[in-house]
Amino acid sequence: MDFSLLGPIAVTTGSAELSLGPAKRRSVLALLLLQPNTTVPLEQLIDSLWEDEPPEHARTVVQGHVSRLRATLAEGGAEAYGVELTTHGSAYLLRLPEELIDAHRFGELVTLARPEAAPADAVPLLREALGLWRGPALTGTVTSPPFAAAAHALEERRLTAVEALGRAYGALGEHEQAAAILYSAAVNHPLREGLIAGLMRALFRTGRQSDALEWFHRTRRLLSEELGVDPGERLRGAYEEILRAEAAGKVRKAAAPPSGGADASGAGSAGGARPAAEGPPSAAPGETGVPAPGGARTGAANGPGQRTGAAPRLLPRPPARFLGREHQLTTLTQVLTDRTTGESPLAVVAGPAGVGKTACAVQWAHLHAGSFPDGQLFADLRGFGEGDEAPPAEILRDFLLALGTPPERVPRSAEAASAEFRSLVAERRLLVVLDNARSSAQVRPLLPGGPHCATVVTSRSRLDGLVATDWARPVGLQALGHEEGAALLGAMLGPDRVAEDPTAARELVDLCDGLPLALRAAAAQLTARPRWRLARLAAALHDERRRLALLSAEDTGVAAALRMSVARLSADDARLLSALATTSDGHLNASAAAALAGYDQERTQDGLDRLAEMHLVDEEATDVYTISTLTQLFARDTQGESGESGEAGPSGTGGGGTKSG
């Protein structure tokens, strides 16, 4: 007789499973199994079974469930296994050998495993332990807090075992196996820092250092946006360890990724879609300007800051299904490879939230990585995240570590670190990608300055200050047209599915305002519903109350992106945006905007200029402003909150401040 808690609540004898009845009866059994050979008071059972006030007949209900469980166990031959359910006054006792409970066997196996001291013995023990899991713990019980807490505790023990198995494989040098084991658990628990740190190390040791670093940046964003905290010591330690190893040239050739990213040992349920950090193997030598093993480049031949070891490659993986943007890519090539001026070229890719700025910059960086053999640096400046923007000192520390500077020699002040960075790269051919910048002031300390370096910045703001003082060349991104938008849907869904209803595809592009982020979210909805035709989703999106919700996929979506933009506005500008959202067709001039907002003409014009700089409205022609439908819908939804959104506006002085940067 076997009792299962690690998945659906079940009792099996031989190959037969006993019929346990409804959820409350299964819950009574689960609570008794969680405290085997211990008397469990009737009042504890009642408190656990009913989240709200229990009914007057609760005692009778529990007694009935216990009676039926006793009969069911007896029918299954419980006595032969030493199993007995008895009553002790107003309490119950389930007496049994504890090794009949899967959770007990799991705990014993994990305790026996010593992943660091005896990894070869630990691997089979941990695999056997994790193989006992058949799904989320305590499945089939009621959804009260006591059962939720017990399930969470069991899940924590499972994740600890997964991490231990990853360490055991790592100690044996089987890093591909370690990455496979840790992957699905990391996807399902993206805020568990120890798990992510282990996965980062495993990926790095298989040669997938770019993927490893992207897991760090992805987790750092999630920690900031969902918990408002910075990475802890374990996650940060793994990140710095990888940067130092890269700087020292300890990079092995990329190995094939785990098949499908699935957990090969059954150590946890299958994960969802692969995140950005889990892409194909790193590019082979020569494909992205990365030197082959044994032939790593050093710094410039006779320049300062020369180092040995591999060039840093901090770029995220290339964007999936990237299409179009030929004009912008050509412009970036013209700007960033121009060596005739003797200056370090600088480009600013700017556009509204969700238009694909990061994808465009990263795509160009991968295409031209070979032109920058001394390395490619990447940093998310978090200018439009829900947490604080990244301080320059933090980014400079990462850059200097990646370039081989020992941790103890990294200057503490941003000014000194900036000077050290410029000196180190003065004669190198280096590409710097600064993503998601909020202001020109945030960017300036991070500019390399050497004549052979190039920098591309992405931002929702135009960053006019960089254009004025650093001769940055603006590269604007606009929404996709019908053909490009339909092509993106075809790339995501398959061309046949789009070709069967081209009218609906055009309609979807319109309903998504041509934003790649919205179109990708729409494609995710259709991918999850393979029987839906495009017209069915288009019909659903016509409901303006549901549109923003439908154009979201987990932690990604238009509403989340717009929320981060609006959070950076002053209170006056947020109220102006809400007023503009009430216009019927999204077109108006400054006089009409002033009437809607109740502001004077000068105050309104200044506000419109700031909103246009942030790409929340578009100045289509002189004194002709447009606001996109999705921005209108978002602003209408948040009108009640707009008065609170200006506390951290770009100027810090309400609507009358200067433009950011």
PDB file of N, CA and C in Angstrom, residues 314-389:
ATOM      1  N   LEU A 314      28.518  40.219 -24.165  1.00  0.00           N
ATOM      2  CA  LEU A 314      27.395  40.356 -23.241  1.00  0.00           C
ATOM      3  C   LEU A 314      26.062  40.573 -23.944  1.00  0.00           C
ATOM      4  N   LEU A 315      26.041  40.461 -25.274  1.00  0.00           N
ATOM      5  CA  LEU A 315      24.781  40.686 -25.976  1.00  0.00           C
ATOM      6  C   LEU A 315      23.757  39.623 -25.609  1.00  0.00           C
ATOM      7  N   PRO A 316      22.484  39.991 -25.482  1.00  0.00           N
ATOM      8  CA  PRO A 316      21.437  38.971 -25.375  1.00  0.00           C
ATOM      9  C   PRO A 316      21.388  38.165 -26.665  1.00  0.00           C
ATOM     10  N   ARG A 317      20.659  37.063 -26.637  1.00  0.00           N
ATOM     11  CA  ARG A 317      20.509  36.261 -27.852  1.00  0.00           C
ATOM     12  C   ARG A 317      19.807  37.089 -28.922  1.00  0.00           C
ATOM     13  N   PRO A 318      20.028  36.799 -30.197  1.00  0.00           N
ATOM     14  CA  PRO A 318      19.338  37.553 -31.251  1.00  0.00           C
ATOM     15  C   PRO A 318      17.831  37.439 -31.096  1.00  0.00           C
ATOM     16  N   PRO A 319      17.088  38.485 -31.436  1.00  0.00           N
ATOM     17  CA  PRO A 319      15.624  38.428 -31.291  1.00  0.00           C
ATOM     18  C   PRO A 319      15.021  37.365 -32.207  1.00  0.00           C
ATOM     19  N   ALA A 320      14.045  36.636 -31.684  1.00  0.00           N
ATOM     20  CA  ALA A 320      13.392  35.582 -32.459  1.00  0.00           C
ATOM     21  C   ALA A 320      12.470  36.177 -33.506  1.00  0.00           C
ATOM     22  N   ARG A 321      12.478  35.591 -34.695  1.00  0.00           N
ATOM     23  CA  ARG A 321      11.570  35.968 -35.783  1.00  0.00           C
ATOM     24  C   ARG A 321      11.647  37.469 -36.076  1.00  0.00           C
ATOM     25  N   PHE A 322      12.881  38.006 -36.111  1.00  0.00           N
ATOM     26  CA  PHE A 322      13.025  39.435 -36.420  1.00  0.00           C
ATOM     27  C   PHE A 322      12.801  39.649 -37.907  1.00  0.00           C
ATOM     28  N   LEU A 323      11.947  40.609 -38.248  1.00  0.00           N
ATOM     29  CA  LEU A 323      11.618  40.884 -39.648  1.00  0.00           C
ATOM     30  C   LEU A 323      11.680  42.386 -39.914  1.00  0.00           C
ATOM     31  N   GLY A 324      12.009  42.725 -41.135  1.00  0.00           N
ATOM     32  CA  GLY A 324      11.910  44.105 -41.578  1.00  0.00           C
ATOM     33  C   GLY A 324      12.953  45.016 -40.954  1.00  0.00           C
ATOM     34  N   ARG A 325      12.608  46.286 -40.860  1.00  0.00           N
ATOM     35  CA  ARG A 325      13.456  47.349 -40.301  1.00  0.00           C
ATOM     36  C   ARG A 325      14.742  47.538 -41.113  1.00  0.00           C
ATOM     37  N   GLU A 326      14.670  47.226 -42.418  1.00  0.00           N
ATOM     38  CA  GLU A 326      15.879  47.351 -43.239  1.00  0.00           C
ATOM     39  C   GLU A 326      16.409  48.776 -43.249  1.00  0.00           C
ATOM     40  N   HIS A 327      15.506  49.751 -43.332  1.00  0.00           N
ATOM     41  CA  HIS A 327      15.958  51.146 -43.381  1.00  0.00           C
ATOM     42  C   HIS A 327      16.691  51.521 -42.098  1.00  0.00           C
ATOM     43  N   GLN A 328      16.118  51.147 -40.956  1.00  0.00           N
ATOM     44  CA  GLN A 328      16.757  51.502 -39.680  1.00  0.00           C
ATOM     45  C   GLN A 328      18.086  50.770 -39.517  1.00  0.00           C
ATOM     46  N   LEU A 329      18.156  49.493 -39.934  1.00  0.00           N
ATOM     47  CA  LEU A 329      19.413  48.761 -39.829  1.00  0.00           C
ATOM     48  C   LEU A 329      20.482  49.369 -40.726  1.00  0.00           C
ATOM     49  N   THR A 330      20.066  49.795 -41.908  1.00  0.00           N
ATOM     50  CA  THR A 330      21.027  50.448 -42.807  1.00  0.00           C
ATOM     51  C   THR A 330      21.528  51.750 -42.216  1.00  0.00           C
ATOM     52  N   THR A 331      20.618  52.540 -41.632  1.00  0.00           N
ATOM     53  CA  THR A 331      21.011  53.807 -41.007  1.00  0.00           C
ATOM     54  C   THR A 331      21.984  53.561 -39.863  1.00  0.00           C
ATOM     55  N   LEU A 332      21.706  52.546 -39.021  1.00  0.00           N
ATOM     56  CA  LEU A 332      22.621  52.229 -37.924  1.00  0.00           C
ATOM     57  C   LEU A 332      23.999  51.858 -38.461  1.00  0.00           C
ATOM     58  N   THR A 333      24.043  51.109 -39.544  1.00  0.00           N
ATOM     59  CA  THR A 333      25.329  50.740 -40.137  1.00  0.00           C
ATOM     60  C   THR A 333      26.088  51.982 -40.597  1.00  0.00           C
ATOM     61  N   GLN A 334      25.382  52.893 -41.251  1.00  0.00           N
ATOM     62  CA  GLN A 334      26.029  54.121 -41.726  1.00  0.00           C
ATOM     63  C   GLN A 334      26.566  54.952 -40.564  1.00  0.00           C
ATOM     64  N   VAL A 335      25.791  55.026 -39.487  1.00  0.00           N
ATOM     65  CA  VAL A 335      26.184  55.862 -38.352  1.00  0.00           C
ATOM     66  C   VAL A 335      27.305  55.217 -37.545  1.00  0.00           C
ATOM     67  N   LEU A 336      27.158  53.941 -37.232  1.00  0.00           N
ATOM     68  CA  LEU A 336      28.035  53.312 -36.252  1.00  0.00           C
ATOM     69  C   LEU A 336      29.331  52.778 -36.838  1.00  0.00           C
ATOM     70  N   THR A 337      29.434  52.705 -38.146  1.00  0.00           N
ATOM     71  CA  THR A 337      30.692  52.259 -38.758  1.00  0.00           C
ATOM     72  C   THR A 337      31.412  53.395 -39.477  1.00  0.00           C
ATOM     73  N   ASP A 338      30.969  54.621 -39.248  1.00  0.00           N
ATOM     74  CA  ASP A 338      31.596  55.791 -39.876  1.00  0.00           C
ATOM     75  C   ASP A 338      32.880  56.139 -39.123  1.00  0.00           C
ATOM     76  N   ARG A 339      34.023  55.929 -39.748  1.00  0.00           N
ATOM     77  CA  ARG A 339      35.311  56.225 -39.109  1.00  0.00           C
ATOM     78  C   ARG A 339      35.937  57.511 -39.628  1.00  0.00           C
ATOM     79  N   THR A 340      35.192  58.273 -40.403  1.00  0.00           N
ATOM     80  CA  THR A 340      35.783  59.458 -41.039  1.00  0.00           C
ATOM     81  C   THR A 340      35.865  60.646 -40.098  1.00  0.00           C
ATOM     82  N   THR A 341      35.090  60.634 -39.014  1.00  0.00           N
ATOM     83  CA  THR A 341      35.044  61.815 -38.138  1.00  0.00           C
ATOM     84  C   THR A 341      36.122  61.788 -37.069  1.00  0.00           C
ATOM     85  N   GLY A 342      36.725  60.609 -36.814  1.00  0.00           N
ATOM     86  CA  GLY A 342      37.697  60.515 -35.735  1.00  0.00           C
ATOM     87  C   GLY A 342      37.057  60.500 -34.364  1.00  0.00           C
ATOM     88  N   GLU A 343      35.739  60.384 -34.299  1.00  0.00           N
ATOM     89  CA  GLU A 343      35.031  60.367 -33.022  1.00  0.00           C
ATOM     90  C   GLU A 343      34.331  59.025 -32.835  1.00  0.00           C
ATOM     91  N   SER A 344      33.942  58.761 -31.610  1.00  0.00           N
ATOM     92  CA  SER A 344      33.219  57.524 -31.307  1.00  0.00           C
ATOM     93  C   SER A 344      31.767  57.683 -31.721  1.00  0.00           C
ATOM     94  N   PRO A 345      31.293  56.923 -32.719  1.00  0.00           N
ATOM     95  CA  PRO A 345      29.923  57.118 -33.197  1.00  0.00           C
ATOM     96  C   PRO A 345      28.896  56.690 -32.153  1.00  0.00           C
ATOM     97  N   LEU A 346      27.755  57.403 -32.160  1.00  0.00           N
ATOM     98  CA  LEU A 346      26.698  57.189 -31.176  1.00  0.00           C
ATOM     99  C   LEU A 346      25.350  57.305 -31.867  1.00  0.00           C
ATOM    100  N   ALA A 347      24.491  56.300 -31.702  1.00  0.00           N
ATOM    101  CA  ALA A 347      23.142  56.318 -32.280  1.00  0.00           C
ATOM    102  C   ALA A 347      22.123  56.108 -31.173  1.00  0.00           C
ATOM    103  N   VAL A 348      20.965  56.761 -31.314  1.00  0.00           N
ATOM    104  CA  VAL A 348      19.863  56.613 -30.359  1.00  0.00           C
ATOM    105  C   VAL A 348      18.666  56.051 -31.109  1.00  0.00           C
ATOM    106  N   VAL A 349      18.288  54.818 -30.785  1.00  0.00           N
ATOM    107  CA  VAL A 349      17.096  54.200 -31.357  1.00  0.00           C
ATOM    108  C   VAL A 349      15.931  54.533 -30.437  1.00  0.00           C
ATOM    109  N   ALA A 350      15.007  55.361 -30.911  1.00  0.00           N
ATOM    110  CA  ALA A 350      13.913  55.847 -30.067  1.00  0.00           C
ATOM    111  C   ALA A 350      12.573  55.536 -30.711  1.00  0.00           C
ATOM    112  N   GLY A 351      11.579  55.372 -29.867  1.00  0.00           N
ATOM    113  CA  GLY A 351      10.235  55.099 -30.357  1.00  0.00           C
ATOM    114  C   GLY A 351       9.318  54.761 -29.206  1.00  0.00           C
ATOM    115  N   PRO A 352       8.038  54.567 -29.473  1.00  0.00           N
ATOM    116  CA  PRO A 352       7.069  54.290 -28.408  1.00  0.00           C
ATOM    117  C   PRO A 352       7.275  52.920 -27.783  1.00  0.00           C
ATOM    118  N   ALA A 353       6.657  52.723 -26.641  1.00  0.00           N
ATOM    119  CA  ALA A 353       6.722  51.432 -25.963  1.00  0.00           C
ATOM    120  C   ALA A 353       6.181  50.338 -26.865  1.00  0.00           C
ATOM    121  N   GLY A 354       6.914  49.213 -26.945  1.00  0.00           N
ATOM    122  CA  GLY A 354       6.445  48.067 -27.702  1.00  0.00           C
ATOM    123  C   GLY A 354       6.746  48.092 -29.180  1.00  0.00           C
ATOM    124  N   VAL A 355       7.502  49.082 -29.658  1.00  0.00           N
ATOM    125  CA  VAL A 355       7.748  49.194 -31.097  1.00  0.00           C
ATOM    126  C   VAL A 355       8.931  48.346 -31.553  1.00  0.00           C
ATOM    127  N   GLY A 356       9.706  47.790 -30.611  1.00  0.00           N
ATOM    128  CA  GLY A 356      10.801  46.897 -30.981  1.00  0.00           C
ATOM    129  C   GLY A 356      12.172  47.536 -31.009  1.00  0.00           C
ATOM    130  N   LYS A 357      12.411  48.507 -30.147  1.00  0.00           N
ATOM    131  CA  LYS A 357      13.696  49.204 -30.138  1.00  0.00           C
ATOM    132  C   LYS A 357      14.843  48.266 -29.739  1.00  0.00           C
ATOM    133  N   THR A 358      14.640  47.524 -28.662  1.00  0.00           N
ATOM    134  CA  THR A 358      15.692  46.622 -28.202  1.00  0.00           C
ATOM    135  C   THR A 358      15.986  45.568 -29.259  1.00  0.00           C
ATOM    136  N   ALA A 359      14.926  45.003 -29.844  1.00  0.00           N
ATOM    137  CA  ALA A 359      15.123  43.973 -30.868  1.00  0.00           C
ATOM    138  C   ALA A 359      15.934  44.510 -32.038  1.00  0.00           C
ATOM    139  N   CYS A 360      15.639  45.721 -32.458  1.00  0.00           N
ATOM    140  CA  CYS A 360      16.359  46.312 -33.588  1.00  0.00           C
ATOM    141  C   CYS A 360      17.834  46.511 -33.246  1.00  0.00           C
ATOM    142  N   ALA A 361      18.104  47.064 -32.062  1.00  0.00           N
ATOM    143  CA  ALA A 361      19.488  47.327 -31.668  1.00  0.00           C
ATOM    144  C   ALA A 361      20.269  46.022 -31.507  1.00  0.00           C
ATOM    145  N   VAL A 362      19.662  45.021 -30.877  1.00  0.00           N
ATOM    146  CA  VAL A 362      20.362  43.756 -30.652  1.00  0.00           C
ATOM    147  C   VAL A 362      20.568  43.018 -31.977  1.00  0.00           C
ATOM    148  N   GLN A 363      19.573  43.088 -32.864  1.00  0.00           N
ATOM    149  CA  GLN A 363      19.728  42.457 -34.181  1.00  0.00           C
ATOM    150  C   GLN A 363      20.916  43.064 -34.922  1.00  0.00           C
ATOM    151  N   TRP A 364      21.001  44.388 -34.930  1.00  0.00           N
ATOM    152  CA  TRP A 364      22.121  45.036 -35.608  1.00  0.00           C
ATOM    153  C   TRP A 364      23.442  44.639 -34.943  1.00  0.00           C
ATOM    154  N   ALA A 365      23.455  44.599 -33.618  1.00  0.00           N
ATOM    155  CA  ALA A 365      24.687  44.276 -32.897  1.00  0.00           C
ATOM    156  C   ALA A 365      25.187  42.885 -33.266  1.00  0.00           C
ATOM    157  N   HIS A 366      24.288  41.917 -33.379  1.00  0.00           N
ATOM    158  CA  HIS A 366      24.712  40.574 -33.752  1.00  0.00           C
ATOM    159  C   HIS A 366      25.182  40.527 -35.206  1.00  0.00           C
ATOM    160  N   LEU A 367      24.493  41.250 -36.084  1.00  0.00           N
ATOM    161  CA  LEU A 367      24.889  41.248 -37.487  1.00  0.00           C
ATOM    162  C   LEU A 367      26.281  41.822 -37.688  1.00  0.00           C
ATOM    163  N   HIS A 368      26.671  42.770 -36.843  1.00  0.00           N
ATOM    164  CA  HIS A 368      27.933  43.487 -37.038  1.00  0.00           C
ATOM    165  C   HIS A 368      28.935  43.236 -35.919  1.00  0.00           C
ATOM    166  N   ALA A 369      28.716  42.185 -35.132  1.00  0.00           N
ATOM    167  CA  ALA A 369      29.642  41.907 -34.030  1.00  0.00           C
ATOM    168  C   ALA A 369      31.064  41.700 -34.535  1.00  0.00           C
ATOM    169  N   GLY A 370      31.212  41.155 -35.744  1.00  0.00           N
ATOM    170  CA  GLY A 370      32.544  40.928 -36.289  1.00  0.00           C
ATOM    171  C   GLY A 370      33.334  42.203 -36.516  1.00  0.00           C
ATOM    172  N   SER A 371      32.640  43.342 -36.611  1.00  0.00           N
ATOM    173  CA  SER A 371      33.341  44.624 -36.776  1.00  0.00           C
ATOM    174  C   SER A 371      33.904  45.138 -35.458  1.00  0.00           C
ATOM    175  N   PHE A 372      33.576  44.445 -34.357  1.00  0.00           N
ATOM    176  CA  PHE A 372      34.024  44.883 -33.030  1.00  0.00           C
ATOM    177  C   PHE A 372      34.668  43.695 -32.323  1.00  0.00           C
ATOM    178  N   PRO A 373      35.848  43.287 -32.802  1.00  0.00           N
ATOM    179  CA  PRO A 373      36.469  42.048 -32.299  1.00  0.00           C
ATOM    180  C   PRO A 373      36.930  42.131 -30.857  1.00  0.00           C
ATOM    181  N   ASP A 374      37.023  43.318 -30.284  1.00  0.00           N
ATOM    182  CA  ASP A 374      37.451  43.423 -28.886  1.00  0.00           C
ATOM    183  C   ASP A 374      36.292  43.298 -27.910  1.00  0.00           C
ATOM    184  N   GLY A 375      35.098  43.041 -28.426  1.00  0.00           N
ATOM    185  CA  GLY A 375      34.001  42.730 -27.522  1.00  0.00           C
ATOM    186  C   GLY A 375      32.745  43.527 -27.786  1.00  0.00           C
ATOM    187  N   GLN A 376      31.645  43.013 -27.226  1.00  0.00           N
ATOM    188  CA  GLN A 376      30.352  43.686 -27.282  1.00  0.00           C
ATOM    189  C   GLN A 376      29.778  43.707 -25.874  1.00  0.00           C
ATOM    190  N   LEU A 377      29.526  44.884 -25.361  1.00  0.00           N
ATOM    191  CA  LEU A 377      28.969  45.070 -24.022  1.00  0.00           C
ATOM    192  C   LEU A 377      27.492  45.411 -24.136  1.00  0.00           C
ATOM    193  N   PHE A 378      26.711  44.955 -23.181  1.00  0.00           N
ATOM    194  CA  PHE A 378      25.271  45.240 -23.168  1.00  0.00           C
ATOM    195  C   PHE A 378      24.840  45.502 -21.736  1.00  0.00           C
ATOM    196  N   ALA A 379      23.951  46.485 -21.558  1.00  0.00           N
ATOM    197  CA  ALA A 379      23.404  46.760 -20.230  1.00  0.00           C
ATOM    198  C   ALA A 379      21.976  47.255 -20.362  1.00  0.00           C
ATOM    199  N   ASP A 380      21.115  46.771 -19.492  1.00  0.00           N
ATOM    200  CA  ASP A 380      19.745  47.279 -19.365  1.00  0.00           C
ATOM    201  C   ASP A 380      19.771  48.377 -18.307  1.00  0.00           C
ATOM    202  N   LEU A 381      19.528  49.608 -18.730  1.00  0.00           N
ATOM    203  CA  LEU A 381      19.587  50.743 -17.812  1.00  0.00           C
ATOM    204  C   LEU A 381      18.314  50.892 -16.988  1.00  0.00           C
ATOM    205  N   ARG A 382      17.298  50.091 -17.261  1.00  0.00           N
ATOM    206  CA  ARG A 382      16.056  50.046 -16.479  1.00  0.00           C
ATOM    207  C   ARG A 382      15.401  51.421 -16.354  1.00  0.00           C
ATOM    208  N   GLY A 383      15.525  52.223 -17.416  1.00  0.00           N
ATOM    209  CA  GLY A 383      14.977  53.575 -17.369  1.00  0.00           C
ATOM    210  C   GLY A 383      13.470  53.618 -17.305  1.00  0.00           C
ATOM    211  N   PHE A 384      12.821  52.572 -17.824  1.00  0.00           N
ATOM    212  CA  PHE A 384      11.358  52.548 -17.829  1.00  0.00           C
ATOM    213  C   PHE A 384      10.848  51.262 -17.194  1.00  0.00           C
ATOM    214  N   GLY A 385      11.538  50.825 -16.141  1.00  0.00           N
ATOM    215  CA  GLY A 385      11.049  49.718 -15.339  1.00  0.00           C
ATOM    216  C   GLY A 385      10.250  50.251 -14.167  1.00  0.00           C
ATOM    217  N   GLU A 386       9.625  49.332 -13.430  1.00  0.00           N
ATOM    218  CA  GLU A 386       8.821  49.741 -12.285  1.00  0.00           C
ATOM    219  C   GLU A 386       9.695  50.095 -11.086  1.00  0.00           C
ATOM    220  N   GLY A 387      10.928  49.617 -11.061  1.00  0.00           N
ATOM    221  CA  GLY A 387      11.836  49.966  -9.976  1.00  0.00           C
ATOM    222  C   GLY A 387      12.699  51.156 -10.352  1.00  0.00           C
ATOM    223  N   ASP A 388      13.804  51.309  -9.627  1.00  0.00           N
ATOM    224  CA  ASP A 388      14.720  52.415  -9.895  1.00  0.00           C
ATOM    225  C   ASP A 388      15.554  52.117 -11.133  1.00  0.00           C
ATOM    226  N   GLU A 389      15.954  53.190 -11.815  1.00  0.00           N
ATOM    227  CA  GLU A 389      16.852  53.024 -12.955  1.00  0.00           C
ATOM    228  C   GLU A 389      18.213  52.548 -12.466  1.00  0.00           C
TER     229      GLU A 389
END
